[in-house]
Amino acid sequence: MLSNFVHSALTTGAKAVVPFAGGFALLADKLLWMNEVKTTPINALAALRSMDSPLMGFEMNPGDIWDNRAGLIRVHPGVKWEQRLAMIDRLHRKHASELQHIEEEERQGPPDLYHLFESRIIQNLRSFPFLRHRMNCSVLFVVEGQPGGQWEIDLRRSNRLLREGDSGDWLIRVTIPSRLLAHVLMDPDGWETLGISYKLDLYLRKRARIPEALLSRLIYTPSPSSLLRLLLAPRFAELVIRRRHEFFRMVRDKFVGLS
Protein backbone atom coordinates (compact mmCIF):
# COMPACT_ATOMS: atom_id res chain seq x y z
CA MET A 1 0.00 0.00 0.00
CA LEU A 2 2.79 2.43 0.82
CA SER A 3 4.54 1.79 -2.48
CA ASN A 4 1.25 2.33 -4.35
CA PHE A 5 0.72 5.63 -2.57
CA VAL A 6 4.23 6.86 -3.34
CA HIS A 7 4.08 5.71 -6.96
CA SER A 8 0.69 7.37 -7.52
CA ALA A 9 1.82 10.59 -5.90
CA LEU A 10 4.95 10.80 -8.04
CA THR A 11 3.16 9.78 -11.24
CA THR A 12 0.36 12.34 -11.03
CA GLY A 13 2.78 15.20 -10.51
CA ALA A 14 0.51 16.91 -7.99
CA LYS A 15 1.84 19.82 -5.97
CA ALA A 16 0.60 18.35 -2.71
CA VAL A 17 -0.70 14.97 -1.58
CA VAL A 18 -2.85 13.83 1.33
CA PRO A 19 -2.85 10.15 2.36
CA PHE A 20 -6.30 9.01 3.44
CA ALA A 21 -8.35 5.96 4.46
CA GLY A 22 -5.81 4.96 7.07
CA GLY A 23 -7.52 6.06 10.26
CA PHE A 24 -10.11 3.35 10.74
CA ALA A 25 -10.03 0.66 13.43
CA LEU A 26 -11.00 -3.01 13.27
CA LEU A 27 -12.63 -4.03 16.54
CA ALA A 28 -13.79 -7.62 15.93
CA ASP A 29 -11.83 -10.19 17.93
CA LYS A 30 -10.36 -12.01 14.95
CA LEU A 31 -9.42 -8.75 13.21
CA LEU A 32 -7.72 -6.92 16.08
CA TRP A 33 -4.26 -8.06 14.98
CA MET A 34 -4.65 -6.16 11.71
CA ASN A 35 -4.50 -2.85 13.55
CA GLU A 36 -0.87 -3.58 14.43
CA VAL A 37 0.21 -4.06 10.82
CA LYS A 38 -2.03 -1.47 9.17
CA THR A 39 -0.20 1.59 7.88
CA THR A 40 -1.14 5.12 8.88
CA PRO A 41 -0.90 8.51 7.14
CA ILE A 42 2.31 9.11 9.08
CA ASN A 43 3.82 5.98 7.52
CA ALA A 44 2.74 7.13 4.06
CA LEU A 45 4.27 10.58 4.45
CA ALA A 46 7.50 9.06 5.76
CA ALA A 47 7.67 6.78 2.72
CA LEU A 48 7.19 9.79 0.45
CA ARG A 49 9.96 11.74 2.18
CA SER A 50 12.31 8.77 1.83
CA MET A 51 12.13 9.23 -1.95
CA ASP A 52 13.55 12.77 -1.67
CA SER A 53 10.52 14.04 -3.54
CA PRO A 54 9.76 17.78 -3.73
CA LEU A 55 6.07 16.98 -3.23
CA MET A 56 4.45 18.44 -0.15
CA GLY A 57 2.56 15.92 1.94
CA PHE A 58 -0.08 16.79 4.52
CA GLU A 59 -2.00 14.85 7.11
CA MET A 60 -5.67 15.79 7.16
CA ASN A 61 -8.18 14.53 9.71
CA PRO A 62 -11.99 14.76 9.90
CA GLY A 63 -13.04 18.41 10.00
CA ASP A 64 -9.81 19.80 8.53
CA ILE A 65 -10.14 22.14 5.55
CA TRP A 66 -8.00 22.65 2.47
CA ASP A 67 -8.13 26.17 1.08
CA ASN A 68 -6.49 27.11 -2.22
CA ARG A 69 -5.10 30.30 -0.71
CA ALA A 70 -4.64 29.56 2.97
CA GLY A 71 -3.61 25.94 2.51
CA LEU A 72 -4.31 23.46 5.29
CA ILE A 73 -6.61 24.70 8.05
CA ARG A 74 -6.61 22.38 11.05
CA VAL A 75 -9.92 22.33 12.88
CA HIS A 76 -9.02 19.65 15.42
CA PRO A 77 -5.73 18.56 17.00
CA GLY A 78 -3.81 15.93 15.10
CA VAL A 79 -4.10 12.24 15.91
CA LYS A 80 -1.58 10.84 18.38
CA TRP A 81 -0.73 7.80 16.30
CA GLU A 82 1.63 6.39 18.91
CA GLN A 83 -1.40 5.92 21.18
CA ARG A 84 -3.70 4.37 18.59
CA LEU A 85 -3.37 0.74 19.73
CA ALA A 86 -4.29 1.67 23.29
CA MET A 87 -7.25 3.67 21.98
CA ILE A 88 -8.38 0.72 19.84
CA ASP A 89 -8.15 -1.62 22.82
CA ARG A 90 -10.38 0.69 24.86
CA LEU A 91 -12.92 0.87 22.02
CA HIS A 92 -12.85 -2.92 21.68
CA ARG A 93 -13.70 -3.41 25.34
CA LYS A 94 -16.29 -0.62 25.36
CA HIS A 95 -18.23 -2.05 22.41
CA ALA A 96 -17.74 -5.75 23.19
CA SER A 97 -21.47 -6.49 23.57
CA GLU A 98 -22.35 -4.68 20.34
CA LEU A 99 -19.64 -6.55 18.46
CA GLN A 100 -20.92 -9.86 19.79
CA HIS A 101 -24.46 -9.00 18.70
CA ILE A 102 -23.27 -8.09 15.19
CA GLU A 103 -21.34 -11.34 14.88
CA GLU A 104 -24.35 -13.39 15.97
CA GLU A 105 -26.60 -11.61 13.46
CA GLU A 106 -24.13 -12.21 10.64
CA ARG A 107 -24.25 -15.95 11.33
CA GLN A 108 -28.03 -16.16 10.90
CA GLY A 109 -28.88 -16.51 7.22
CA PRO A 110 -32.19 -17.19 5.47
CA PRO A 111 -33.49 -20.79 5.75
CA ASP A 112 -33.28 -21.31 1.97
CA LEU A 113 -29.67 -20.14 1.73
CA TYR A 114 -28.36 -23.35 0.14
CA HIS A 115 -31.10 -23.24 -2.51
CA LEU A 116 -30.32 -19.57 -3.16
CA PHE A 117 -26.62 -20.38 -3.40
CA GLU A 118 -27.20 -23.26 -5.80
CA SER A 119 -29.63 -21.39 -8.05
CA ARG A 120 -27.39 -18.31 -8.24
CA ILE A 121 -24.32 -20.35 -9.17
CA ILE A 122 -26.20 -22.28 -11.87
CA GLN A 123 -27.71 -19.08 -13.24
CA ASN A 124 -24.33 -17.36 -13.40
CA LEU A 125 -22.68 -20.29 -15.16
CA ARG A 126 -25.45 -20.30 -17.74
CA SER A 127 -25.13 -16.56 -18.28
CA PHE A 128 -21.34 -16.73 -18.57
CA PRO A 129 -20.40 -20.27 -19.69
CA PHE A 130 -16.75 -19.26 -20.13
CA LEU A 131 -16.41 -19.09 -16.34
CA ARG A 132 -16.23 -22.86 -15.99
CA HIS A 133 -13.45 -23.14 -18.56
CA ARG A 134 -11.51 -20.13 -17.30
CA MET A 135 -11.65 -21.09 -13.63
CA ASN A 136 -11.39 -24.87 -14.15
CA CYS A 137 -11.03 -25.68 -10.47
CA SER A 138 -12.97 -26.52 -7.34
CA VAL A 139 -14.04 -23.79 -4.90
CA LEU A 140 -14.96 -24.62 -1.31
CA PHE A 141 -17.34 -22.39 0.65
CA VAL A 142 -17.21 -22.80 4.41
CA VAL A 143 -20.45 -21.16 5.52
CA GLU A 144 -20.51 -20.25 9.20
CA GLY A 145 -23.72 -20.17 11.23
CA GLN A 146 -27.23 -21.30 10.36
CA PRO A 147 -27.77 -22.57 7.80
CA GLY A 148 -24.17 -23.46 7.21
CA GLY A 149 -21.75 -26.16 6.23
CA GLN A 150 -19.15 -26.92 3.59
CA TRP A 151 -20.42 -26.37 0.05
CA GLU A 152 -18.09 -27.17 -2.82
CA ILE A 153 -18.34 -26.17 -6.48
CA ASP A 154 -16.28 -28.30 -8.86
CA LEU A 155 -16.09 -26.42 -12.15
CA ARG A 156 -14.13 -29.24 -13.78
CA ARG A 157 -17.21 -31.46 -13.87
CA SER A 158 -19.81 -31.44 -16.64
CA ASN A 159 -22.74 -32.01 -14.26
CA ARG A 160 -23.56 -32.10 -10.56
CA LEU A 161 -21.15 -29.27 -9.90
CA LEU A 162 -22.32 -28.61 -6.35
CA ARG A 163 -21.95 -30.97 -3.44
CA GLU A 164 -21.86 -30.75 0.32
CA GLY A 165 -18.65 -31.58 2.15
CA ASP A 166 -14.95 -30.98 1.61
CA SER A 167 -13.20 -33.16 -0.97
CA GLY A 168 -9.84 -31.56 -0.18
CA ASP A 169 -9.27 -31.08 -3.92
CA TRP A 170 -9.93 -27.35 -4.15
CA LEU A 171 -7.85 -24.33 -5.12
CA ILE A 172 -9.88 -21.64 -3.36
CA ARG A 173 -11.52 -21.76 0.06
CA VAL A 174 -13.98 -19.05 1.04
CA THR A 175 -15.02 -18.78 4.70
CA ILE A 176 -18.03 -16.53 5.17
CA PRO A 177 -20.90 -16.05 7.67
CA SER A 178 -24.26 -17.21 6.33
CA ARG A 179 -26.04 -13.85 6.32
CA LEU A 180 -23.15 -12.17 4.55
CA LEU A 181 -23.18 -14.89 1.90
CA ALA A 182 -26.86 -14.18 1.26
CA HIS A 183 -26.01 -10.49 0.95
CA VAL A 184 -23.26 -11.22 -1.58
CA LEU A 185 -25.56 -13.42 -3.66
CA MET A 186 -28.24 -10.74 -3.92
CA ASP A 187 -26.31 -7.47 -4.03
CA PRO A 188 -24.18 -6.52 -7.07
CA ASP A 189 -21.81 -4.60 -4.79
CA GLY A 190 -21.88 -7.19 -2.03
CA TRP A 191 -18.57 -8.85 -2.86
CA GLU A 192 -16.63 -5.58 -2.90
CA THR A 193 -18.34 -4.38 0.28
CA LEU A 194 -17.52 -7.65 2.00
CA GLY A 195 -13.88 -7.45 0.97
CA ILE A 196 -13.54 -3.92 2.33
CA SER A 197 -15.05 -5.03 5.64
CA TYR A 198 -12.33 -7.69 6.04
CA LYS A 199 -15.00 -10.26 6.95
CA LEU A 200 -14.19 -12.49 4.01
CA ASP A 201 -11.58 -15.17 4.71
CA LEU A 202 -10.04 -16.22 1.40
CA TYR A 203 -7.42 -18.98 1.19
CA LEU A 204 -5.65 -19.59 -2.12
CA ARG A 205 -3.53 -22.54 -3.07
CA LYS A 206 -0.94 -22.50 -5.85
CA ARG A 207 -2.27 -21.67 -9.34
CA ALA A 208 -5.35 -20.00 -7.84
CA ARG A 209 -4.63 -16.43 -8.92
CA ILE A 210 -6.45 -16.56 -12.26
CA PRO A 211 -9.57 -18.30 -10.87
CA GLU A 212 -9.59 -15.92 -7.90
CA ALA A 213 -9.94 -12.94 -10.25
CA LEU A 214 -13.20 -14.43 -11.57
CA LEU A 215 -14.62 -15.44 -8.21
CA SER A 216 -16.84 -12.37 -7.87
CA ARG A 217 -18.40 -13.08 -11.27
CA LEU A 218 -19.14 -16.65 -10.22
CA ILE A 219 -20.98 -15.40 -7.13
CA TYR A 220 -22.91 -12.54 -8.68
CA THR A 221 -23.42 -12.05 -12.41
CA PRO A 222 -25.45 -8.98 -13.44
CA SER A 223 -28.46 -9.64 -15.62
CA PRO A 224 -28.37 -8.47 -19.27
CA SER A 225 -30.92 -5.77 -18.46
CA SER A 226 -28.75 -4.34 -15.68
CA LEU A 227 -25.75 -4.28 -18.01
CA LEU A 228 -27.84 -2.46 -20.61
CA ARG A 229 -28.95 0.11 -18.04
CA LEU A 230 -25.31 0.66 -17.12
CA LEU A 231 -24.30 1.22 -20.74
CA LEU A 232 -27.13 3.73 -21.26
CA ALA A 233 -26.48 5.66 -18.06
CA PRO A 234 -25.20 9.25 -18.59
CA ARG A 235 -22.46 8.68 -16.01
CA PHE A 236 -21.10 5.75 -18.03
CA ALA A 237 -20.94 7.85 -21.21
CA GLU A 238 -19.19 10.62 -19.30
CA LEU A 239 -16.65 8.14 -17.95
CA VAL A 240 -15.92 6.77 -21.42
CA ILE A 241 -15.43 10.25 -22.86
CA ARG A 242 -13.20 11.53 -20.08
CA ARG A 243 -11.15 8.38 -19.70
CA ARG A 244 -11.48 6.89 -23.15
CA HIS A 245 -7.87 5.76 -23.41
CA GLU A 246 -8.01 3.79 -20.15
CA PHE A 247 -11.48 2.48 -21.03
CA PHE A 248 -10.56 1.11 -24.44
CA ARG A 249 -7.35 -0.38 -23.08
CA MET A 250 -9.37 -2.12 -20.37
CA VAL A 251 -11.85 -3.47 -22.95
CA ARG A 252 -9.00 -4.67 -25.15
CA ASP A 253 -7.33 -6.45 -22.25
CA LYS A 254 -10.62 -8.12 -21.34
CA PHE A 255 -11.16 -9.48 -24.83
CA VAL A 256 -7.55 -10.60 -25.15
CA GLY A 257 -7.90 -12.40 -21.82
CA LEU A 258 -11.01 -14.25 -23.04
CA SER A 259 -9.43 -15.45 -26.27
CSV table of C-alpha atoms in Angstrom, one decimal:
chain,number,residue,atom,x,y,z
A,1,MET,CA,0.0,0.0,0.0
A,2,LEU,CA,2.8,2.4,0.8
A,3,SER,CA,4.5,1.8,-2.5
A,4,ASN,CA,1.2,2.3,-4.3
A,5,PHE,CA,0.7,5.6,-2.6
A,6,VAL,CA,4.2,6.9,-3.3
A,7,HIS,CA,4.1,5.7,-7.0
A,8,SER,CA,0.7,7.4,-7.5
A,9,ALA,CA,1.8,10.6,-5.9
A,10,LEU,CA,5.0,10.8,-8.0
A,11,THR,CA,3.2,9.8,-11.2
A,12,THR,CA,0.4,12.3,-11.0
A,13,GLY,CA,2.8,15.2,-10.5
A,14,ALA,CA,0.5,16.9,-8.0
A,15,LYS,CA,1.8,19.8,-6.0
A,16,ALA,CA,0.6,18.4,-2.7
A,17,VAL,CA,-0.7,15.0,-1.6
A,18,VAL,CA,-2.9,13.8,1.3
A,19,PRO,CA,-2.9,10.1,2.4
A,20,PHE,CA,-6.3,9.0,3.4
A,21,ALA,CA,-8.4,6.0,4.5
A,22,GLY,CA,-5.8,5.0,7.1
A,23,GLY,CA,-7.5,6.1,10.3
A,24,PHE,CA,-10.1,3.4,10.7
A,25,ALA,CA,-10.0,0.7,13.4
A,26,LEU,CA,-11.0,-3.0,13.3
A,27,LEU,CA,-12.6,-4.0,16.5
A,28,ALA,CA,-13.8,-7.6,15.9
A,29,ASP,CA,-11.8,-10.2,17.9
A,30,LYS,CA,-10.4,-12.0,15.0
A,31,LEU,CA,-9.4,-8.7,13.2
A,32,LEU,CA,-7.7,-6.9,16.1
A,33,TRP,CA,-4.3,-8.1,15.0
A,34,MET,CA,-4.6,-6.2,11.7
A,35,ASN,CA,-4.5,-2.8,13.5
A,36,GLU,CA,-0.9,-3.6,14.4
A,37,VAL,CA,0.2,-4.1,10.8
A,38,LYS,CA,-2.0,-1.5,9.2
A,39,THR,CA,-0.2,1.6,7.9
A,40,THR,CA,-1.1,5.1,8.9
A,41,PRO,CA,-0.9,8.5,7.1
A,42,ILE,CA,2.3,9.1,9.1
A,43,ASN,CA,3.8,6.0,7.5
A,44,ALA,CA,2.7,7.1,4.1
A,45,LEU,CA,4.3,10.6,4.5
A,46,ALA,CA,7.5,9.1,5.8
A,47,ALA,CA,7.7,6.8,2.7
A,48,LEU,CA,7.2,9.8,0.5
A,49,ARG,CA,10.0,11.7,2.2
A,50,SER,CA,12.3,8.8,1.8
A,51,MET,CA,12.1,9.2,-2.0
A,52,ASP,CA,13.5,12.8,-1.7
A,53,SER,CA,10.5,14.0,-3.5
A,54,PRO,CA,9.8,17.8,-3.7
A,55,LEU,CA,6.1,17.0,-3.2
A,56,MET,CA,4.4,18.4,-0.2
A,57,GLY,CA,2.6,15.9,1.9
A,58,PHE,CA,-0.1,16.8,4.5
A,59,GLU,CA,-2.0,14.8,7.1
A,60,MET,CA,-5.7,15.8,7.2
A,61,ASN,CA,-8.2,14.5,9.7
A,62,PRO,CA,-12.0,14.8,9.9
A,63,GLY,CA,-13.0,18.4,10.0
A,64,ASP,CA,-9.8,19.8,8.5
A,65,ILE,CA,-10.1,22.1,5.6
A,66,TRP,CA,-8.0,22.6,2.5
A,67,ASP,CA,-8.1,26.2,1.1
A,68,ASN,CA,-6.5,27.1,-2.2
A,69,ARG,CA,-5.1,30.3,-0.7
A,70,ALA,CA,-4.6,29.6,3.0
A,71,GLY,CA,-3.6,25.9,2.5
A,72,LEU,CA,-4.3,23.5,5.3
A,73,ILE,CA,-6.6,24.7,8.0
A,74,ARG,CA,-6.6,22.4,11.0
A,75,VAL,CA,-9.9,22.3,12.9
A,76,HIS,CA,-9.0,19.6,15.4
A,77,PRO,CA,-5.7,18.6,17.0
A,78,GLY,CA,-3.8,15.9,15.1
A,79,VAL,CA,-4.1,12.2,15.9
A,80,LYS,CA,-1.6,10.8,18.4
A,81,TRP,CA,-0.7,7.8,16.3
A,82,GLU,CA,1.6,6.4,18.9
A,83,GLN,CA,-1.4,5.9,21.2
A,84,ARG,CA,-3.7,4.4,18.6
A,85,LEU,CA,-3.4,0.7,19.7
A,86,ALA,CA,-4.3,1.7,23.3
A,87,MET,CA,-7.3,3.7,22.0
A,88,ILE,CA,-8.4,0.7,19.8
A,89,ASP,CA,-8.2,-1.6,22.8
A,90,ARG,CA,-10.4,0.7,24.9
A,91,LEU,CA,-12.9,0.9,22.0
A,92,HIS,CA,-12.8,-2.9,21.7
A,93,ARG,CA,-13.7,-3.4,25.3
A,94,LYS,CA,-16.3,-0.6,25.4
A,95,HIS,CA,-18.2,-2.0,22.4
A,96,ALA,CA,-17.7,-5.7,23.2
A,97,SER,CA,-21.5,-6.5,23.6
A,98,GLU,CA,-22.4,-4.7,20.3
A,99,LEU,CA,-19.6,-6.5,18.5
A,100,GLN,CA,-20.9,-9.9,19.8
A,101,HIS,CA,-24.5,-9.0,18.7
A,102,ILE,CA,-23.3,-8.1,15.2
A,103,GLU,CA,-21.3,-11.3,14.9
A,104,GLU,CA,-24.4,-13.4,16.0
A,105,GLU,CA,-26.6,-11.6,13.5
A,106,GLU,CA,-24.1,-12.2,10.6
A,107,ARG,CA,-24.2,-15.9,11.3
A,108,GLN,CA,-28.0,-16.2,10.9
A,109,GLY,CA,-28.9,-16.5,7.2
A,110,PRO,CA,-32.2,-17.2,5.5
A,111,PRO,CA,-33.5,-20.8,5.7
A,112,ASP,CA,-33.3,-21.3,2.0
A,113,LEU,CA,-29.7,-20.1,1.7
A,114,TYR,CA,-28.4,-23.3,0.1
A,115,HIS,CA,-31.1,-23.2,-2.5
A,116,LEU,CA,-30.3,-19.6,-3.2
A,117,PHE,CA,-26.6,-20.4,-3.4
A,118,GLU,CA,-27.2,-23.3,-5.8
A,119,SER,CA,-29.6,-21.4,-8.0
A,120,ARG,CA,-27.4,-18.3,-8.2
A,121,ILE,CA,-24.3,-20.3,-9.2
A,122,ILE,CA,-26.2,-22.3,-11.9
A,123,GLN,CA,-27.7,-19.1,-13.2
A,124,ASN,CA,-24.3,-17.4,-13.4
A,125,LEU,CA,-22.7,-20.3,-15.2
A,126,ARG,CA,-25.4,-20.3,-17.7
A,127,SER,CA,-25.1,-16.6,-18.3
A,128,PHE,CA,-21.3,-16.7,-18.6
A,129,PRO,CA,-20.4,-20.3,-19.7
A,130,PHE,CA,-16.7,-19.3,-20.1
A,131,LEU,CA,-16.4,-19.1,-16.3
A,132,ARG,CA,-16.2,-22.9,-16.0
A,133,HIS,CA,-13.5,-23.1,-18.6
A,134,ARG,CA,-11.5,-20.1,-17.3
A,135,MET,CA,-11.6,-21.1,-13.6
A,136,ASN,CA,-11.4,-24.9,-14.2
A,137,CYS,CA,-11.0,-25.7,-10.5
A,138,SER,CA,-13.0,-26.5,-7.3
A,139,VAL,CA,-14.0,-23.8,-4.9
A,140,LEU,CA,-15.0,-24.6,-1.3
A,141,PHE,CA,-17.3,-22.4,0.6
A,142,VAL,CA,-17.2,-22.8,4.4
A,143,VAL,CA,-20.5,-21.2,5.5
A,144,GLU,CA,-20.5,-20.3,9.2
A,145,GLY,CA,-23.7,-20.2,11.2
A,146,GLN,CA,-27.2,-21.3,10.4
A,147,PRO,CA,-27.8,-22.6,7.8
A,148,GLY,CA,-24.2,-23.5,7.2
A,149,GLY,CA,-21.7,-26.2,6.2
A,150,GLN,CA,-19.2,-26.9,3.6
A,151,TRP,CA,-20.4,-26.4,0.0
A,152,GLU,CA,-18.1,-27.2,-2.8
A,153,ILE,CA,-18.3,-26.2,-6.5
A,154,ASP,CA,-16.3,-28.3,-8.9
A,155,LEU,CA,-16.1,-26.4,-12.2
A,156,ARG,CA,-14.1,-29.2,-13.8
A,157,ARG,CA,-17.2,-31.5,-13.9
A,158,SER,CA,-19.8,-31.4,-16.6
A,159,ASN,CA,-22.7,-32.0,-14.3
A,160,ARG,CA,-23.6,-32.1,-10.6
A,161,LEU,CA,-21.2,-29.3,-9.9
A,162,LEU,CA,-22.3,-28.6,-6.3
A,163,ARG,CA,-21.9,-31.0,-3.4
A,164,GLU,CA,-21.9,-30.7,0.3
A,165,GLY,CA,-18.6,-31.6,2.2
A,166,ASP,CA,-14.9,-31.0,1.6
A,167,SER,CA,-13.2,-33.2,-1.0
A,168,GLY,CA,-9.8,-31.6,-0.2
A,169,ASP,CA,-9.3,-31.1,-3.9
A,170,TRP,CA,-9.9,-27.3,-4.1
A,171,LEU,CA,-7.8,-24.3,-5.1
A,172,ILE,CA,-9.9,-21.6,-3.4
A,173,ARG,CA,-11.5,-21.8,0.1
A,174,VAL,CA,-14.0,-19.0,1.0
A,175,THR,CA,-15.0,-18.8,4.7
A,176,ILE,CA,-18.0,-16.5,5.2
A,177,PRO,CA,-20.9,-16.0,7.7
A,178,SER,CA,-24.3,-17.2,6.3
A,179,ARG,CA,-26.0,-13.8,6.3
A,180,LEU,CA,-23.1,-12.2,4.5
A,181,LEU,CA,-23.2,-14.9,1.9
A,182,ALA,CA,-26.9,-14.2,1.3
A,183,HIS,CA,-26.0,-10.5,0.9
A,184,VAL,CA,-23.3,-11.2,-1.6
A,185,LEU,CA,-25.6,-13.4,-3.7
A,186,MET,CA,-28.2,-10.7,-3.9
A,187,ASP,CA,-26.3,-7.5,-4.0
A,188,PRO,CA,-24.2,-6.5,-7.1
A,189,ASP,CA,-21.8,-4.6,-4.8
A,190,GLY,CA,-21.9,-7.2,-2.0
A,191,TRP,CA,-18.6,-8.9,-2.9
A,192,GLU,CA,-16.6,-5.6,-2.9
A,193,THR,CA,-18.3,-4.4,0.3
A,194,LEU,CA,-17.5,-7.7,2.0
A,195,GLY,CA,-13.9,-7.4,1.0
A,196,ILE,CA,-13.5,-3.9,2.3
A,197,SER,CA,-15.1,-5.0,5.6
A,198,TYR,CA,-12.3,-7.7,6.0
A,199,LYS,CA,-15.0,-10.3,6.9
A,200,LEU,CA,-14.2,-12.5,4.0
A,201,ASP,CA,-11.6,-15.2,4.7
A,202,LEU,CA,-10.0,-16.2,1.4
A,203,TYR,CA,-7.4,-19.0,1.2
A,204,LEU,CA,-5.6,-19.6,-2.1
A,205,ARG,CA,-3.5,-22.5,-3.1
A,206,LYS,CA,-0.9,-22.5,-5.9
A,207,ARG,CA,-2.3,-21.7,-9.3
A,208,ALA,CA,-5.4,-20.0,-7.8
A,209,ARG,CA,-4.6,-16.4,-8.9
A,210,ILE,CA,-6.5,-16.6,-12.3
A,211,PRO,CA,-9.6,-18.3,-10.9
A,212,GLU,CA,-9.6,-15.9,-7.9
A,213,ALA,CA,-9.9,-12.9,-10.2
A,214,LEU,CA,-13.2,-14.4,-11.6
A,215,LEU,CA,-14.6,-15.4,-8.2
A,216,SER,CA,-16.8,-12.4,-7.9
A,217,ARG,CA,-18.4,-13.1,-11.3
A,218,LEU,CA,-19.1,-16.7,-10.2
A,219,ILE,CA,-21.0,-15.4,-7.1
A,220,TYR,CA,-22.9,-12.5,-8.7
A,221,THR,CA,-23.4,-12.0,-12.4
A,222,PRO,CA,-25.4,-9.0,-13.4
A,223,SER,CA,-28.5,-9.6,-15.6
A,224,PRO,CA,-28.4,-8.5,-19.3
A,225,SER,CA,-30.9,-5.8,-18.5
A,226,SER,CA,-28.8,-4.3,-15.7
A,227,LEU,CA,-25.7,-4.3,-18.0
A,228,LEU,CA,-27.8,-2.5,-20.6
A,229,ARG,CA,-28.9,0.1,-18.0
A,230,LEU,CA,-25.3,0.7,-17.1
A,231,LEU,CA,-24.3,1.2,-20.7
A,232,LEU,CA,-27.1,3.7,-21.3
A,233,ALA,CA,-26.5,5.7,-18.1
A,234,PRO,CA,-25.2,9.2,-18.6
A,235,ARG,CA,-22.5,8.7,-16.0
A,236,PHE,CA,-21.1,5.8,-18.0
A,237,ALA,CA,-20.9,7.8,-21.2
A,238,GLU,CA,-19.2,10.6,-19.3
A,239,LEU,CA,-16.7,8.1,-17.9
A,240,VAL,CA,-15.9,6.8,-21.4
A,241,ILE,CA,-15.4,10.3,-22.9
A,242,ARG,CA,-13.2,11.5,-20.1
A,243,ARG,CA,-11.1,8.4,-19.7
A,244,ARG,CA,-11.5,6.9,-23.2
A,245,HIS,CA,-7.9,5.8,-23.4
A,246,GLU,CA,-8.0,3.8,-20.2
A,247,PHE,CA,-11.5,2.5,-21.0
A,248,PHE,CA,-10.6,1.1,-24.4
A,249,ARG,CA,-7.3,-0.4,-23.1
A,250,MET,CA,-9.4,-2.1,-20.4
A,251,VAL,CA,-11.8,-3.5,-22.9
A,252,ARG,CA,-9.0,-4.7,-25.2
A,253,ASP,CA,-7.3,-6.4,-22.2
A,254,LYS,CA,-10.6,-8.1,-21.3
A,255,PHE,CA,-11.2,-9.5,-24.8
A,256,VAL,CA,-7.6,-10.6,-25.1
A,257,GLY,CA,-7.9,-12.4,-21.8
A,258,LEU,CA,-11.0,-14.3,-23.0
A,259,SER,CA,-9.4,-15.5,-26.3
